[in-house]
Coordinates of C-alpha atoms and ligand atoms in Angstrom, one line a residue:
X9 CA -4.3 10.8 -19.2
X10 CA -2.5 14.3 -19.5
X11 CA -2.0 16.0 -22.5
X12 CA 1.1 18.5 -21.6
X13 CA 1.2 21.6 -24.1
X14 CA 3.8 24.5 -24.7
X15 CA 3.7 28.0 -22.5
X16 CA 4.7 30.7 -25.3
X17 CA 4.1 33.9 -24.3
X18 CA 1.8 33.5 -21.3
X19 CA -0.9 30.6 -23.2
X20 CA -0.7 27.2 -22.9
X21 CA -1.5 25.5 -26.5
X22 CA -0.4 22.5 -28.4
X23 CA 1.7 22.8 -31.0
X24 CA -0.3 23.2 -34.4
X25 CA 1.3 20.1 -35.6
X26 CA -1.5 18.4 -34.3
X27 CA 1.4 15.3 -33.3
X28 CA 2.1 13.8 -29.5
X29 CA 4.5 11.4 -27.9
X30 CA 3.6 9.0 -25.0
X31 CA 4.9 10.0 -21.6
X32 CA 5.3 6.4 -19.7
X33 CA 6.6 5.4 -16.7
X34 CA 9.7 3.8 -16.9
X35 CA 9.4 1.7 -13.4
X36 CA 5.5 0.2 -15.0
X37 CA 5.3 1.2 -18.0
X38 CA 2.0 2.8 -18.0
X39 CA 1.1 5.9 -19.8
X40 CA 1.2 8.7 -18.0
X41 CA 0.3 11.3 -20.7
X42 CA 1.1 12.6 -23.9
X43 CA 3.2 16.0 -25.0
X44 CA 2.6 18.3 -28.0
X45 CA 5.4 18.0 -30.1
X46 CA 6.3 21.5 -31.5
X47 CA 7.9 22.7 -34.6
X48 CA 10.2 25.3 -36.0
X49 CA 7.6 28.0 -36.2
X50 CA 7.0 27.2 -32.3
X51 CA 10.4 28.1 -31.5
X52 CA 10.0 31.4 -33.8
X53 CA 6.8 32.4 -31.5
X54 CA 9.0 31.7 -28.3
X55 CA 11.7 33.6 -29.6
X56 CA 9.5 36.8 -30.2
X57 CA 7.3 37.2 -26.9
X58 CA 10.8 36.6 -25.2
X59 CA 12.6 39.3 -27.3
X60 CA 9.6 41.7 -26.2
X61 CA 9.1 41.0 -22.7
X62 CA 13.2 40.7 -22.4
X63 CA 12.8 44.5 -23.8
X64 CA 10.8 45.5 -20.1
X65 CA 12.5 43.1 -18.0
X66 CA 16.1 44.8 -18.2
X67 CA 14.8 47.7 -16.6
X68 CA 13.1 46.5 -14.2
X69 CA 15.2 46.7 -10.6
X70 CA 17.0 43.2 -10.0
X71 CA 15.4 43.0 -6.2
X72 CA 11.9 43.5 -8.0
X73 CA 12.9 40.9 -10.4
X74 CA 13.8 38.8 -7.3
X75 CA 10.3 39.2 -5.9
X76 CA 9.0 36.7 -8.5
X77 CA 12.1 34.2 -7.5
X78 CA 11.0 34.2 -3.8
X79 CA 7.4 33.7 -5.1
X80 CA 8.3 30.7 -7.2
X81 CA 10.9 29.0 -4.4
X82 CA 7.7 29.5 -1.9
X83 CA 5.5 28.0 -4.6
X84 CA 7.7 24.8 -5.2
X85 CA 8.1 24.6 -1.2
X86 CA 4.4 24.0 -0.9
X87 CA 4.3 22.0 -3.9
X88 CA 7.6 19.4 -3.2
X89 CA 5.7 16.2 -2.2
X90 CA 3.3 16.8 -5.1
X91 CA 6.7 17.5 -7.5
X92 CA 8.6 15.1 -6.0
X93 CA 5.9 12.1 -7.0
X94 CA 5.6 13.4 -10.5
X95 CA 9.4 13.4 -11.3
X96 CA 9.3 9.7 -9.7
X97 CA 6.6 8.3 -11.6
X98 CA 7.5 10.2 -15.2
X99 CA 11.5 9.7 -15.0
X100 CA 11.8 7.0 -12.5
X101 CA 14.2 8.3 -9.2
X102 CA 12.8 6.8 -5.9
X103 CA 11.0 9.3 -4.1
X104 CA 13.7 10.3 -1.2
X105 CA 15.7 11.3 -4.6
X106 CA 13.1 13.1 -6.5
X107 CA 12.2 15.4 -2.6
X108 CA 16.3 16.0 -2.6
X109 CA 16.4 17.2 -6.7
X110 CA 12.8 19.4 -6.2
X111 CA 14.9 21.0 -3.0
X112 CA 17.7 21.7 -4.8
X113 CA 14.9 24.0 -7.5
X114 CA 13.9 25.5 -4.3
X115 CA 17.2 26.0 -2.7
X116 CA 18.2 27.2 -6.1
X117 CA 15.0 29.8 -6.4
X118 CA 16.0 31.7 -2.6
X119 CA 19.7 31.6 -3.7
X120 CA 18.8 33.4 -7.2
X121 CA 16.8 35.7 -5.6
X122 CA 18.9 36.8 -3.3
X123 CA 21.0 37.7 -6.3
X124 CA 18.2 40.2 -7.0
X125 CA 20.3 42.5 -4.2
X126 CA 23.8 41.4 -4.7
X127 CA 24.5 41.0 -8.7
X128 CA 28.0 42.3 -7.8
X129 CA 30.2 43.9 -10.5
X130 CA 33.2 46.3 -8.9
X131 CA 34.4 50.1 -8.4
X132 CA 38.0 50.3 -9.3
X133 CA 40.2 53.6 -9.1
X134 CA 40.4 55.0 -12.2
X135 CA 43.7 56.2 -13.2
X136 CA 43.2 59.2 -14.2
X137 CA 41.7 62.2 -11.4
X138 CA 38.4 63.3 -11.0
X139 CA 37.0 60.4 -12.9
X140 CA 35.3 57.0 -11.7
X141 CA 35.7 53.5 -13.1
X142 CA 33.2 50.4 -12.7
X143 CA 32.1 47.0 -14.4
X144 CA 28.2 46.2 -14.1
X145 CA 26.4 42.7 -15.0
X146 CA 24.2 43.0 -17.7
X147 CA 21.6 40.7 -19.5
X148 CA 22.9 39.1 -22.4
X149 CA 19.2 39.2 -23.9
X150 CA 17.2 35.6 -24.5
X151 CA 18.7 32.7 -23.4
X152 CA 17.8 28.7 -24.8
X153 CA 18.1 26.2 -22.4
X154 CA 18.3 22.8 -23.5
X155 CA 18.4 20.0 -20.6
X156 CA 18.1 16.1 -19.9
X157 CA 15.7 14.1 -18.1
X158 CA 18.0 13.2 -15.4
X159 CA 17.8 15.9 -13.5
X160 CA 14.6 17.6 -15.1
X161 CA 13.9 20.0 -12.5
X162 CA 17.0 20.9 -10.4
X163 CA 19.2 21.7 -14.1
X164 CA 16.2 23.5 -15.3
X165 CA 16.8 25.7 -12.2
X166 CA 20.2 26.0 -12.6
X167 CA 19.7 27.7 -16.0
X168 CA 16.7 29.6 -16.1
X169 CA 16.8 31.0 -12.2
X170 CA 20.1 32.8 -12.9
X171 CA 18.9 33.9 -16.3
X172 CA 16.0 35.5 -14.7
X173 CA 17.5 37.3 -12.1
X174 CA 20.0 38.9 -14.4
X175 CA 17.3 40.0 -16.8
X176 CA 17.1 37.4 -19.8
X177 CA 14.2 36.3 -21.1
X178 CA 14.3 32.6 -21.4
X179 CA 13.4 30.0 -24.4
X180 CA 13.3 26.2 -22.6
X181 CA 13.2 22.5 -24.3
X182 CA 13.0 20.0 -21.9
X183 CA 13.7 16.4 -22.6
X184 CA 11.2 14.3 -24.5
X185 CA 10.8 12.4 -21.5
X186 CA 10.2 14.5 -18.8
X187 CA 7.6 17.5 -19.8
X188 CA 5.4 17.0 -16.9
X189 CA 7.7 18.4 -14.0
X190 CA 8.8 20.7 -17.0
X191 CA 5.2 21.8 -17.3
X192 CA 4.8 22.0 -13.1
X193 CA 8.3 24.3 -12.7
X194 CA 6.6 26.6 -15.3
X195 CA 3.2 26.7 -14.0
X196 CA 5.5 27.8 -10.5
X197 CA 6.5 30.8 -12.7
X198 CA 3.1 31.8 -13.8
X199 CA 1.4 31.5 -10.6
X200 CA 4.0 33.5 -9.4
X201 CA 3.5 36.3 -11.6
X202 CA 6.4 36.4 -13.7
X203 CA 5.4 38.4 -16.9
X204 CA 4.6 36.4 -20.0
X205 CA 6.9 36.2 -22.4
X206 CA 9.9 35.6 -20.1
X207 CA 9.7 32.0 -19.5
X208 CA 8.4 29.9 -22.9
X209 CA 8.1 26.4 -23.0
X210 CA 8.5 24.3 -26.0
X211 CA 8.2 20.7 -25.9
X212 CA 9.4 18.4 -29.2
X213 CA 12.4 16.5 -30.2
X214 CA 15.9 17.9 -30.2
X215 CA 16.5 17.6 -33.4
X216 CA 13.8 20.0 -34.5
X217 CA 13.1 22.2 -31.5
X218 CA 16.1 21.5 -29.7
X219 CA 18.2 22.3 -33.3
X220 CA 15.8 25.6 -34.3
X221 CA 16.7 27.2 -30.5
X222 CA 20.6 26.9 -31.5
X223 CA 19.6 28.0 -35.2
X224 CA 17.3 30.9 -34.4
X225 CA 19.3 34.3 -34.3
X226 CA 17.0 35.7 -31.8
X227 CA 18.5 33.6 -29.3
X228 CA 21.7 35.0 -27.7
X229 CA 23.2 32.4 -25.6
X230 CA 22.7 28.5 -25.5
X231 CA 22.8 26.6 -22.4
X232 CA 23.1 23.1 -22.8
X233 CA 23.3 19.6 -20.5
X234 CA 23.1 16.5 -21.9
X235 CA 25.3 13.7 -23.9
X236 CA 28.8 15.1 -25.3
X237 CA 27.8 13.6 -28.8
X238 CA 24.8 16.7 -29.3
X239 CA 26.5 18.9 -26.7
X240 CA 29.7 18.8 -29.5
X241 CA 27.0 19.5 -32.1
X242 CA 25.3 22.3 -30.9
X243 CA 29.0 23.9 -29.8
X244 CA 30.3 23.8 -33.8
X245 CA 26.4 25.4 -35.3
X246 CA 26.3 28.1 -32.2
X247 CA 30.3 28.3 -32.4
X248 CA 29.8 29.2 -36.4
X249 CA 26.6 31.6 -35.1
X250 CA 29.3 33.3 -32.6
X251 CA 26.5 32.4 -29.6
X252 CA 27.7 32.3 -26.6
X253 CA 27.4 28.1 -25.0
X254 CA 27.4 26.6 -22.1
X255 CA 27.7 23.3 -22.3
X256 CA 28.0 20.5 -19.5
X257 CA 28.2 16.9 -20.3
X258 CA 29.3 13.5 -19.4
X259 CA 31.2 11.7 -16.4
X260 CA 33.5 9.2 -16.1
X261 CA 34.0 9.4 -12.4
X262 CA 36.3 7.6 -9.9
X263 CA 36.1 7.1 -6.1
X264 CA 39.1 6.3 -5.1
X265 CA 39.8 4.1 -1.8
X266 CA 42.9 4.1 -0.1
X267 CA 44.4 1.5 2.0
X268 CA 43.7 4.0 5.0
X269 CA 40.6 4.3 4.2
X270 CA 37.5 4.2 6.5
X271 CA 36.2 1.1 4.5
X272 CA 32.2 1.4 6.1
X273 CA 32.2 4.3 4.9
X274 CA 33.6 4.1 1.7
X275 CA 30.9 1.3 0.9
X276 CA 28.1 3.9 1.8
X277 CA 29.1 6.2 -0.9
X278 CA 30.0 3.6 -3.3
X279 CA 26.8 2.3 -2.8
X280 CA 24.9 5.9 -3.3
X281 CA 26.9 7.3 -6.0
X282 CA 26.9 4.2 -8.3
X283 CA 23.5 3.1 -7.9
X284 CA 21.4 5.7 -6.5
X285 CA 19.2 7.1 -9.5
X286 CA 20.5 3.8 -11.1
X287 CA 23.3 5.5 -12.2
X288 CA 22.0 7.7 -13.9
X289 CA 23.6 11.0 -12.3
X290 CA 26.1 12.8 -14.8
X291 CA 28.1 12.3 -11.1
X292 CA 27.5 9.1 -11.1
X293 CA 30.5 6.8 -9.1
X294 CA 31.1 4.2 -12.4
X295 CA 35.0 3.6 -11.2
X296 CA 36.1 2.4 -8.3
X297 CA 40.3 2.9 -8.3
X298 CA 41.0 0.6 -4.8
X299 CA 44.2 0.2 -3.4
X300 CA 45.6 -3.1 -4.3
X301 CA 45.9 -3.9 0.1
X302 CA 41.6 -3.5 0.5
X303 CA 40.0 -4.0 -2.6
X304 CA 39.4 -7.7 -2.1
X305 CA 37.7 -6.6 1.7
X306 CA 36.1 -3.5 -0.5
X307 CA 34.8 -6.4 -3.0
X308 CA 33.2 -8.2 -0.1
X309 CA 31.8 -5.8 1.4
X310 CA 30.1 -4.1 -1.5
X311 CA 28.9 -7.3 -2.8
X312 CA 27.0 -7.8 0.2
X313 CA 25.4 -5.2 0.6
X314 CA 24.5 -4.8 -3.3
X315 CA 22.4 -8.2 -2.6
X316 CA 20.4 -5.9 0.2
X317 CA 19.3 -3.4 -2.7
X318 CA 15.7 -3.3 -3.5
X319 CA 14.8 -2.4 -6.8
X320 CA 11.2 -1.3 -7.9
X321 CA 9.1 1.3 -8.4
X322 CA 10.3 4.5 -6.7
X323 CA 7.1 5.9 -5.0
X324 CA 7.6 2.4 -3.0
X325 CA 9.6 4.3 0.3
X326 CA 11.4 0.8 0.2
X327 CA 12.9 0.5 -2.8
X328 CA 16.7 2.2 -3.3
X329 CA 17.3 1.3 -6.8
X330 CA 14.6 2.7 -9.2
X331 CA 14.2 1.9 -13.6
X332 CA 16.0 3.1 -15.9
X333 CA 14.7 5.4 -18.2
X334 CA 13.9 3.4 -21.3
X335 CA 13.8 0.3 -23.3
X336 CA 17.1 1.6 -25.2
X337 CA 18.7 2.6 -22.2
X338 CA 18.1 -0.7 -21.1
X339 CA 19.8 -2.3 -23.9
X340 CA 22.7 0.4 -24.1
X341 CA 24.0 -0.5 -20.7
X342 CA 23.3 -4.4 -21.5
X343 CA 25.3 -3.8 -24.9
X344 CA 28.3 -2.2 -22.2
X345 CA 28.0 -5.6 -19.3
X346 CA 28.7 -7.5 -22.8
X347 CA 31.8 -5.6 -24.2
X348 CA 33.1 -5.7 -20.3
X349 CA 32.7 -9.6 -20.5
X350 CA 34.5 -9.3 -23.9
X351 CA 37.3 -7.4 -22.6
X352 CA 38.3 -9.7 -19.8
X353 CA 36.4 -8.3 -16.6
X354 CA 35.6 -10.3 -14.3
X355 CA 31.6 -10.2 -13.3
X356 CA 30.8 -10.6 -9.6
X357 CA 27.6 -9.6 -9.6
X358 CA 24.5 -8.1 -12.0
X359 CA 25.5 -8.0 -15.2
X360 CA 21.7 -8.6 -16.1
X361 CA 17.9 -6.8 -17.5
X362 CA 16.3 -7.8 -14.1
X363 CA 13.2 -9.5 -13.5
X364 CA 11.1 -6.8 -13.6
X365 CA 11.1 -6.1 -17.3
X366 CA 8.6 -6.9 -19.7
X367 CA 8.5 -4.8 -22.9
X368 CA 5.5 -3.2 -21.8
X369 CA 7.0 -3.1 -18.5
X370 CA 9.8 -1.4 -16.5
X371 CA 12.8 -1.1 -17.4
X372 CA 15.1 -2.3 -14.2
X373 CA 18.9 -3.1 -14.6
X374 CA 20.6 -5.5 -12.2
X375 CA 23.3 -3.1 -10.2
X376 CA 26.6 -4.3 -11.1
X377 CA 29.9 -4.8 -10.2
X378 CA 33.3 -6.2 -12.2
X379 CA 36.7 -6.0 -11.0
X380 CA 39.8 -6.5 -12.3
X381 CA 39.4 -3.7 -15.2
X382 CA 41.9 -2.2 -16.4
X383 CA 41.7 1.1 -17.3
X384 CA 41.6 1.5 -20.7
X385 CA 38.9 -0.6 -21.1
X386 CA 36.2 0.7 -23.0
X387 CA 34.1 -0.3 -19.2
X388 CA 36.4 2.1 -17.8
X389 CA 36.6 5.2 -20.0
X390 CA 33.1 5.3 -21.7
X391 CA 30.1 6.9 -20.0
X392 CA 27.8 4.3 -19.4
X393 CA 25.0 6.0 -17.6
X394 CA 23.3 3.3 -15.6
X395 CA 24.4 0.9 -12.6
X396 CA 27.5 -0.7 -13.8
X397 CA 30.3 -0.3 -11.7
X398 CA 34.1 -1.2 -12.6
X399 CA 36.9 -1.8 -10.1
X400 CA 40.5 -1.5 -10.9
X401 CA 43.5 -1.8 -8.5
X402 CA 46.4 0.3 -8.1
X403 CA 49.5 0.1 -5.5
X404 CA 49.8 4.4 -5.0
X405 CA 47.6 7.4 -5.1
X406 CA 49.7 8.6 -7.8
X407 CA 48.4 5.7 -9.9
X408 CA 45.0 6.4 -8.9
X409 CA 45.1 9.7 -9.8
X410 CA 46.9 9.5 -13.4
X411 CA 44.0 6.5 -13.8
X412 CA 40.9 9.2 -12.4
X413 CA 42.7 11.8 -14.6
X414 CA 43.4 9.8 -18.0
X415 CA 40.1 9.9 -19.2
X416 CA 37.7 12.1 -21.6
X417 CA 36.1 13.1 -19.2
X418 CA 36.3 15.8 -15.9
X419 CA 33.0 16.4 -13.8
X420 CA 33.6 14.8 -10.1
X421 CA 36.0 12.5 -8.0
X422 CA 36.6 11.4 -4.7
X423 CA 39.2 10.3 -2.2
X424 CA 38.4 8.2 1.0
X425 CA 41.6 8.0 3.0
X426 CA 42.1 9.3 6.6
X427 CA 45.8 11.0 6.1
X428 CA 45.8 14.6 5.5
X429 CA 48.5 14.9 3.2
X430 CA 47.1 12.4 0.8
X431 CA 44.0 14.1 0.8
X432 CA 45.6 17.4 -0.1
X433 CA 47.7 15.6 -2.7
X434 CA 44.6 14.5 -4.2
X435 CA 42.1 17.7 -3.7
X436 CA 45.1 19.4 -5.8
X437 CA 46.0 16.9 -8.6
X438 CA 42.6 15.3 -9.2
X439 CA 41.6 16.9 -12.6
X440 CA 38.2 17.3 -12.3
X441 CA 35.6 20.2 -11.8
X442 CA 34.4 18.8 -8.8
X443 CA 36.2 16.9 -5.8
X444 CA 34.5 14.6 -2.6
X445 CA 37.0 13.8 0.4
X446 CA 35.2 11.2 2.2
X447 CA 32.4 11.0 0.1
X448 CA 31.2 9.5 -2.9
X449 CA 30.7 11.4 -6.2
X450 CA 27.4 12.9 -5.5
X451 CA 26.4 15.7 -3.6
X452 CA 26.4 18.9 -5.2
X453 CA 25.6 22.2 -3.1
X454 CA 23.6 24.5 -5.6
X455 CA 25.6 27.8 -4.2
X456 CA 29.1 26.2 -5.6
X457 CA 29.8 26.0 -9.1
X458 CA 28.7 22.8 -10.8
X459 CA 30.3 21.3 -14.2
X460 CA 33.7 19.8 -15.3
X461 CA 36.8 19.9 -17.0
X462 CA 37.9 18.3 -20.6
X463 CA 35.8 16.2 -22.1
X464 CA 32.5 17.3 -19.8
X465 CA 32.1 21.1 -20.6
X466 CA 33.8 24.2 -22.1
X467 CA 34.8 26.3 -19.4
X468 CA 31.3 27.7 -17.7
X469 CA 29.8 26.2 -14.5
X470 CA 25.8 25.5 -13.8
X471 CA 24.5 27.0 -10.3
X472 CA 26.6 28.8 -7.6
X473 CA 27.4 33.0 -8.7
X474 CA 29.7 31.8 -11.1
X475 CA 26.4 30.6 -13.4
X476 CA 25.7 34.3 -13.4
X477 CA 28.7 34.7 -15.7
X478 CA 26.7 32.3 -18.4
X479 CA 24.0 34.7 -18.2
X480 CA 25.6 38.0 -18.2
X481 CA 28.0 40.2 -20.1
X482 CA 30.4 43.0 -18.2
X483 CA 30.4 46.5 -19.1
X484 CA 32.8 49.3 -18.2
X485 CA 31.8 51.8 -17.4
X486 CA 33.7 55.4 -16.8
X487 CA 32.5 58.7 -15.9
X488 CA 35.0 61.9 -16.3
X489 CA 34.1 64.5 -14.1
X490 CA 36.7 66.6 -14.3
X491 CA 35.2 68.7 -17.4
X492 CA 38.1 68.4 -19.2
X493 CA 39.3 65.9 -22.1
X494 CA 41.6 63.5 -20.2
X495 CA 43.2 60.6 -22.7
X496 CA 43.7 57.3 -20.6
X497 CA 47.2 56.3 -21.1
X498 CA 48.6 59.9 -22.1
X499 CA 47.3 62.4 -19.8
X500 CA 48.3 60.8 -16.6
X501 CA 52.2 59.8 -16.7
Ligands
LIG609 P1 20.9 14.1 -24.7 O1 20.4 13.0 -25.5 O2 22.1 14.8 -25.1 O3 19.7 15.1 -24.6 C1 19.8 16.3 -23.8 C2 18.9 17.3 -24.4 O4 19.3 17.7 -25.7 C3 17.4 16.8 -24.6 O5 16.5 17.9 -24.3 C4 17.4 16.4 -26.1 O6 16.1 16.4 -26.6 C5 18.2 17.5 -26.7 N1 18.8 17.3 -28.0 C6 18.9 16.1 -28.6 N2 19.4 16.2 -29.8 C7 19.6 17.5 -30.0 C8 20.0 18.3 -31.1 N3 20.4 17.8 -32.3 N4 20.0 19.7 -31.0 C9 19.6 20.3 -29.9 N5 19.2 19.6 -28.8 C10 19.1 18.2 -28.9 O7 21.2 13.6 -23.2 P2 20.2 12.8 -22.3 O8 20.3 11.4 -22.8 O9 18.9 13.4 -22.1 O10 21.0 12.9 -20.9 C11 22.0 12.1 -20.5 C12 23.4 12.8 -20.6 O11 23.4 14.1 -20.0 C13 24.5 12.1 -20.1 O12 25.6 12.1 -20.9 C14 24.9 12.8 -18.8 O13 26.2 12.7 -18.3 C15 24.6 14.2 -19.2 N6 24.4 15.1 -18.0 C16 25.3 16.0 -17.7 C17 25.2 16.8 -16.6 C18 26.2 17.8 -16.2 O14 25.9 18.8 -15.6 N7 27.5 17.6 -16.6 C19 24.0 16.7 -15.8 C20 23.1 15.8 -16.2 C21 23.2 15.0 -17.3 P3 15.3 15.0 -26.6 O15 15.0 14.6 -25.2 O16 14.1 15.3 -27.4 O17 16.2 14.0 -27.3
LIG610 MG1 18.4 11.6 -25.6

């Protein structure tokens, strides 16, 4: 059994409260460990060492800040099978998933780093003569990071990589449920000599360490993914505070298939984005908007190769469809298969807690498929966040895309058809952040921006250079070397 501690300001400890939680496995059940839960006092000792080491870490030269970046993507390179098995067996993604997420950290490091020499602000023309005009990047000062289990690595790089390079100190909360690959990306930034202080890791529940980080006024900016219902939360307290917040949150998203569509294809990344980390991917493909010509041929098709799906645990190389998180989970998307049946969709498959469940077992949901929703079904607009899957037919892509578009939500969508125009139609009218042409929902590059519109975030992206704009503020600067008093505006017409 492990017993997984904080990292404040370069020492691992437990939390003086003396209390743990179980870590389990959600595909067995076992324990795996147990992590410190921390208290509001923690979060105060984070908050210091990061406001001191923050204090040195401005002025030290971006490319030497980078250094540490390359270190740590060279670290979790070595590391990825061993990273890639602990993610599986503490959160539950088969193990071809958990590889993918641990080398999108490492991607993630070499990309940050080689922000360490970029970093770009601009040189304008000033308008007056004999003076120069220019906007640098600076570091906003500590950043708190807040972030699910879903993704427990590759969102934790997201944040804390670009914070880093830009010269923030950082203040982390992982989810209850993930601290060991928390604990592993952290031990990556010690061994690779980042200065303490600049990364601090407090495990404990949101509502007291995730609520203190948004609370403490030692923290600048708040970084958030997660549900809407806490990232809403956290935006009114750190909206009242005047901290900056990134927040990125739920998905309601659609693949829709034309009656051009390359139907093989199509079923492929149905298949992967609806039930690949059991649908559990913010991403995650829970809408299927099929033209009314091929949706029973779409039907048949995905129903049989949903039967071919292996469930189990995820460090079997076999399995495709892994747990889902928890016991509650389990019920949650039980309580949604019910309300579908209430509603008047029809079941063709799942719809079920599979075999594989015990209480003191894993937690495995059935993959499942309804048709004939209709869109305003609770089914069809509510995030559901595990392998249910609802079709609905429509006779035009201007239906599909007013149905993809008339929900809460905005993160990612997708359009199989093989006619140009229609694809160009759709890549410019489909409302959300992120948009797949012949491809399922899933798939996100780290070098492009990552997040949504509406209902999923407020206007910042995750990963790509526009993240750097969470994690920095611009300054103007202008030097007049003309020895004179020149007054902008005045002097020069
Ligand atoms: P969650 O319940 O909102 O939790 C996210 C994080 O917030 C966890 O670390 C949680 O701590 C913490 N938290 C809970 N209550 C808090 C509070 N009152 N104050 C501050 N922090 C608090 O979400 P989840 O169930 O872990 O993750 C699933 C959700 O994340 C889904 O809605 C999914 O769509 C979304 N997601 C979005 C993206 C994206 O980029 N758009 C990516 C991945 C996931 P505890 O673990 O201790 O509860
Ligand atoms: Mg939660």
């Amino acid at each position: 059994m492990k017993t997984i501690v904080n990292y404040i300001n370069g020492e691992w400890k437990a939390s003086s409260s003396g209390k743990f939680e179980a870590v389990r496995n959600p595909a067995t059940g076992e324990t795996l460990g147990e992590v410190t839960q921390s208290t509001k006092e923690e979060v105060d000792l984070a908050v210091q060492a990061a406001v001191a080491a923050q204090k040195l870490w401005r002025l030290v030269p971006a490319p030497e800040r980078a250094d540490v970046l390359y270190k740590v993507a060279h670290l979790l390179k070595e590391r990825k099978e061993e990273l890639a098995r602990i993610l599986t067996s503490e959160m539950g993604k088969v193990i071809a998933e958990a590889r993918g997420e641990v080398q999108e950290a490492i991607d993630m490091a070499y990309y940050m780093a080689g922000e360490g020499r970029r970093l770009f602000g601009d040189t304008v023309p000033s308008e007056l003569r004999d003076k120069f005009a220019m906007s640098i990047r600076v570091p906003v000062g500590v950043a708190g990071l807040i972030t699910p289990w879903n993704f427990p690595i590759a969102i934790a790089s997201w944040k804390s990589l670009p914070a880093l390079v830009a010269g923030n100190a950082v203040v982390w909360k992982p989810a209850t449920e993930t601290p060991m690959i928390a604990a592993e990306f952290v031990k990556a930034y010690e061994d690779a000599g980042l200065p303490k202080g600049l990364v601090n890791l407090v495990h404990g529940s949101g509502s007291v360490v995730g609520s203190a980080i948004v609370d403490h006024p030692g923290i600048d900016l708040i970084s958030f993914t997660g549900s809407n219902e806490v990232g809403k939360r956290i935006n009114e307290r750190a909206g009242a505070l005047l901290k900056r917040t990134s927040l990125e949150m739920g998905g309601k998203n659609a693949v829709i298939v034309m009656d051009d569509a390359d139907l093989e294809l199509a079923v492929d990344g149905i298949l992967w984005s609806a039930y690949g980390t059991s649908g559990q991917r913010c991403t995650a493909c829970s809408r299927v908007i099929a033209h009314a010509s091929v949706k029973e041929e779409l039907e048949r098709r995905l129903l049989e190769r949903i039967a071919r799906l292996k469930l189990g645990n995820g460090l079997d190389e076999s399995v495709q469809v892994g747990p889902v998180i928890n016991r509650a989970s389990l019920e949650r998307i039980d309580g949604y298969v019910r309300l579908g049946l209430e509603e008047g969709a029809k079941l063709l498959c799942g719809g079920r807690i599979a075999a594989e469940s015990g209480p003191e077992e894993g937690h495995f949901y059935a993959p499942t498929l309804f048709t004939d929703v209709q869109p305003e079904m609770r089914i069809a607009s509510e995030e559901i966040f595990g392998p249910v899957v609802s079709i609905i037919s429509v006779h035009s892509l201007e239906d599909a895309v007013a149905i993809n578009n008339a929900v809460a939500f905005g993160l990612s969508s997708s359009i199989f058809t093989r006619d140009i125009n229609r694809a160009y139609r759709a890549m410019r009218d489909l409302d959300t952040g992120i948009v797949y042409v012949n491809a399922g929902t899933t798939g996100a590059e780290i070098h492009l921006p990552f997040g949504g519109t509406k209902g999923t975030g407020n206007g910042h992206r995750d990963s790509g250079v526009a993240s750097l704009d969470v994690y920095t503020e611009w300054k103007s600067i202008y030097v007049d070397y003309s020895g004179k008093l020149q007054r902008a505006q005045i002097d020069n017409y």
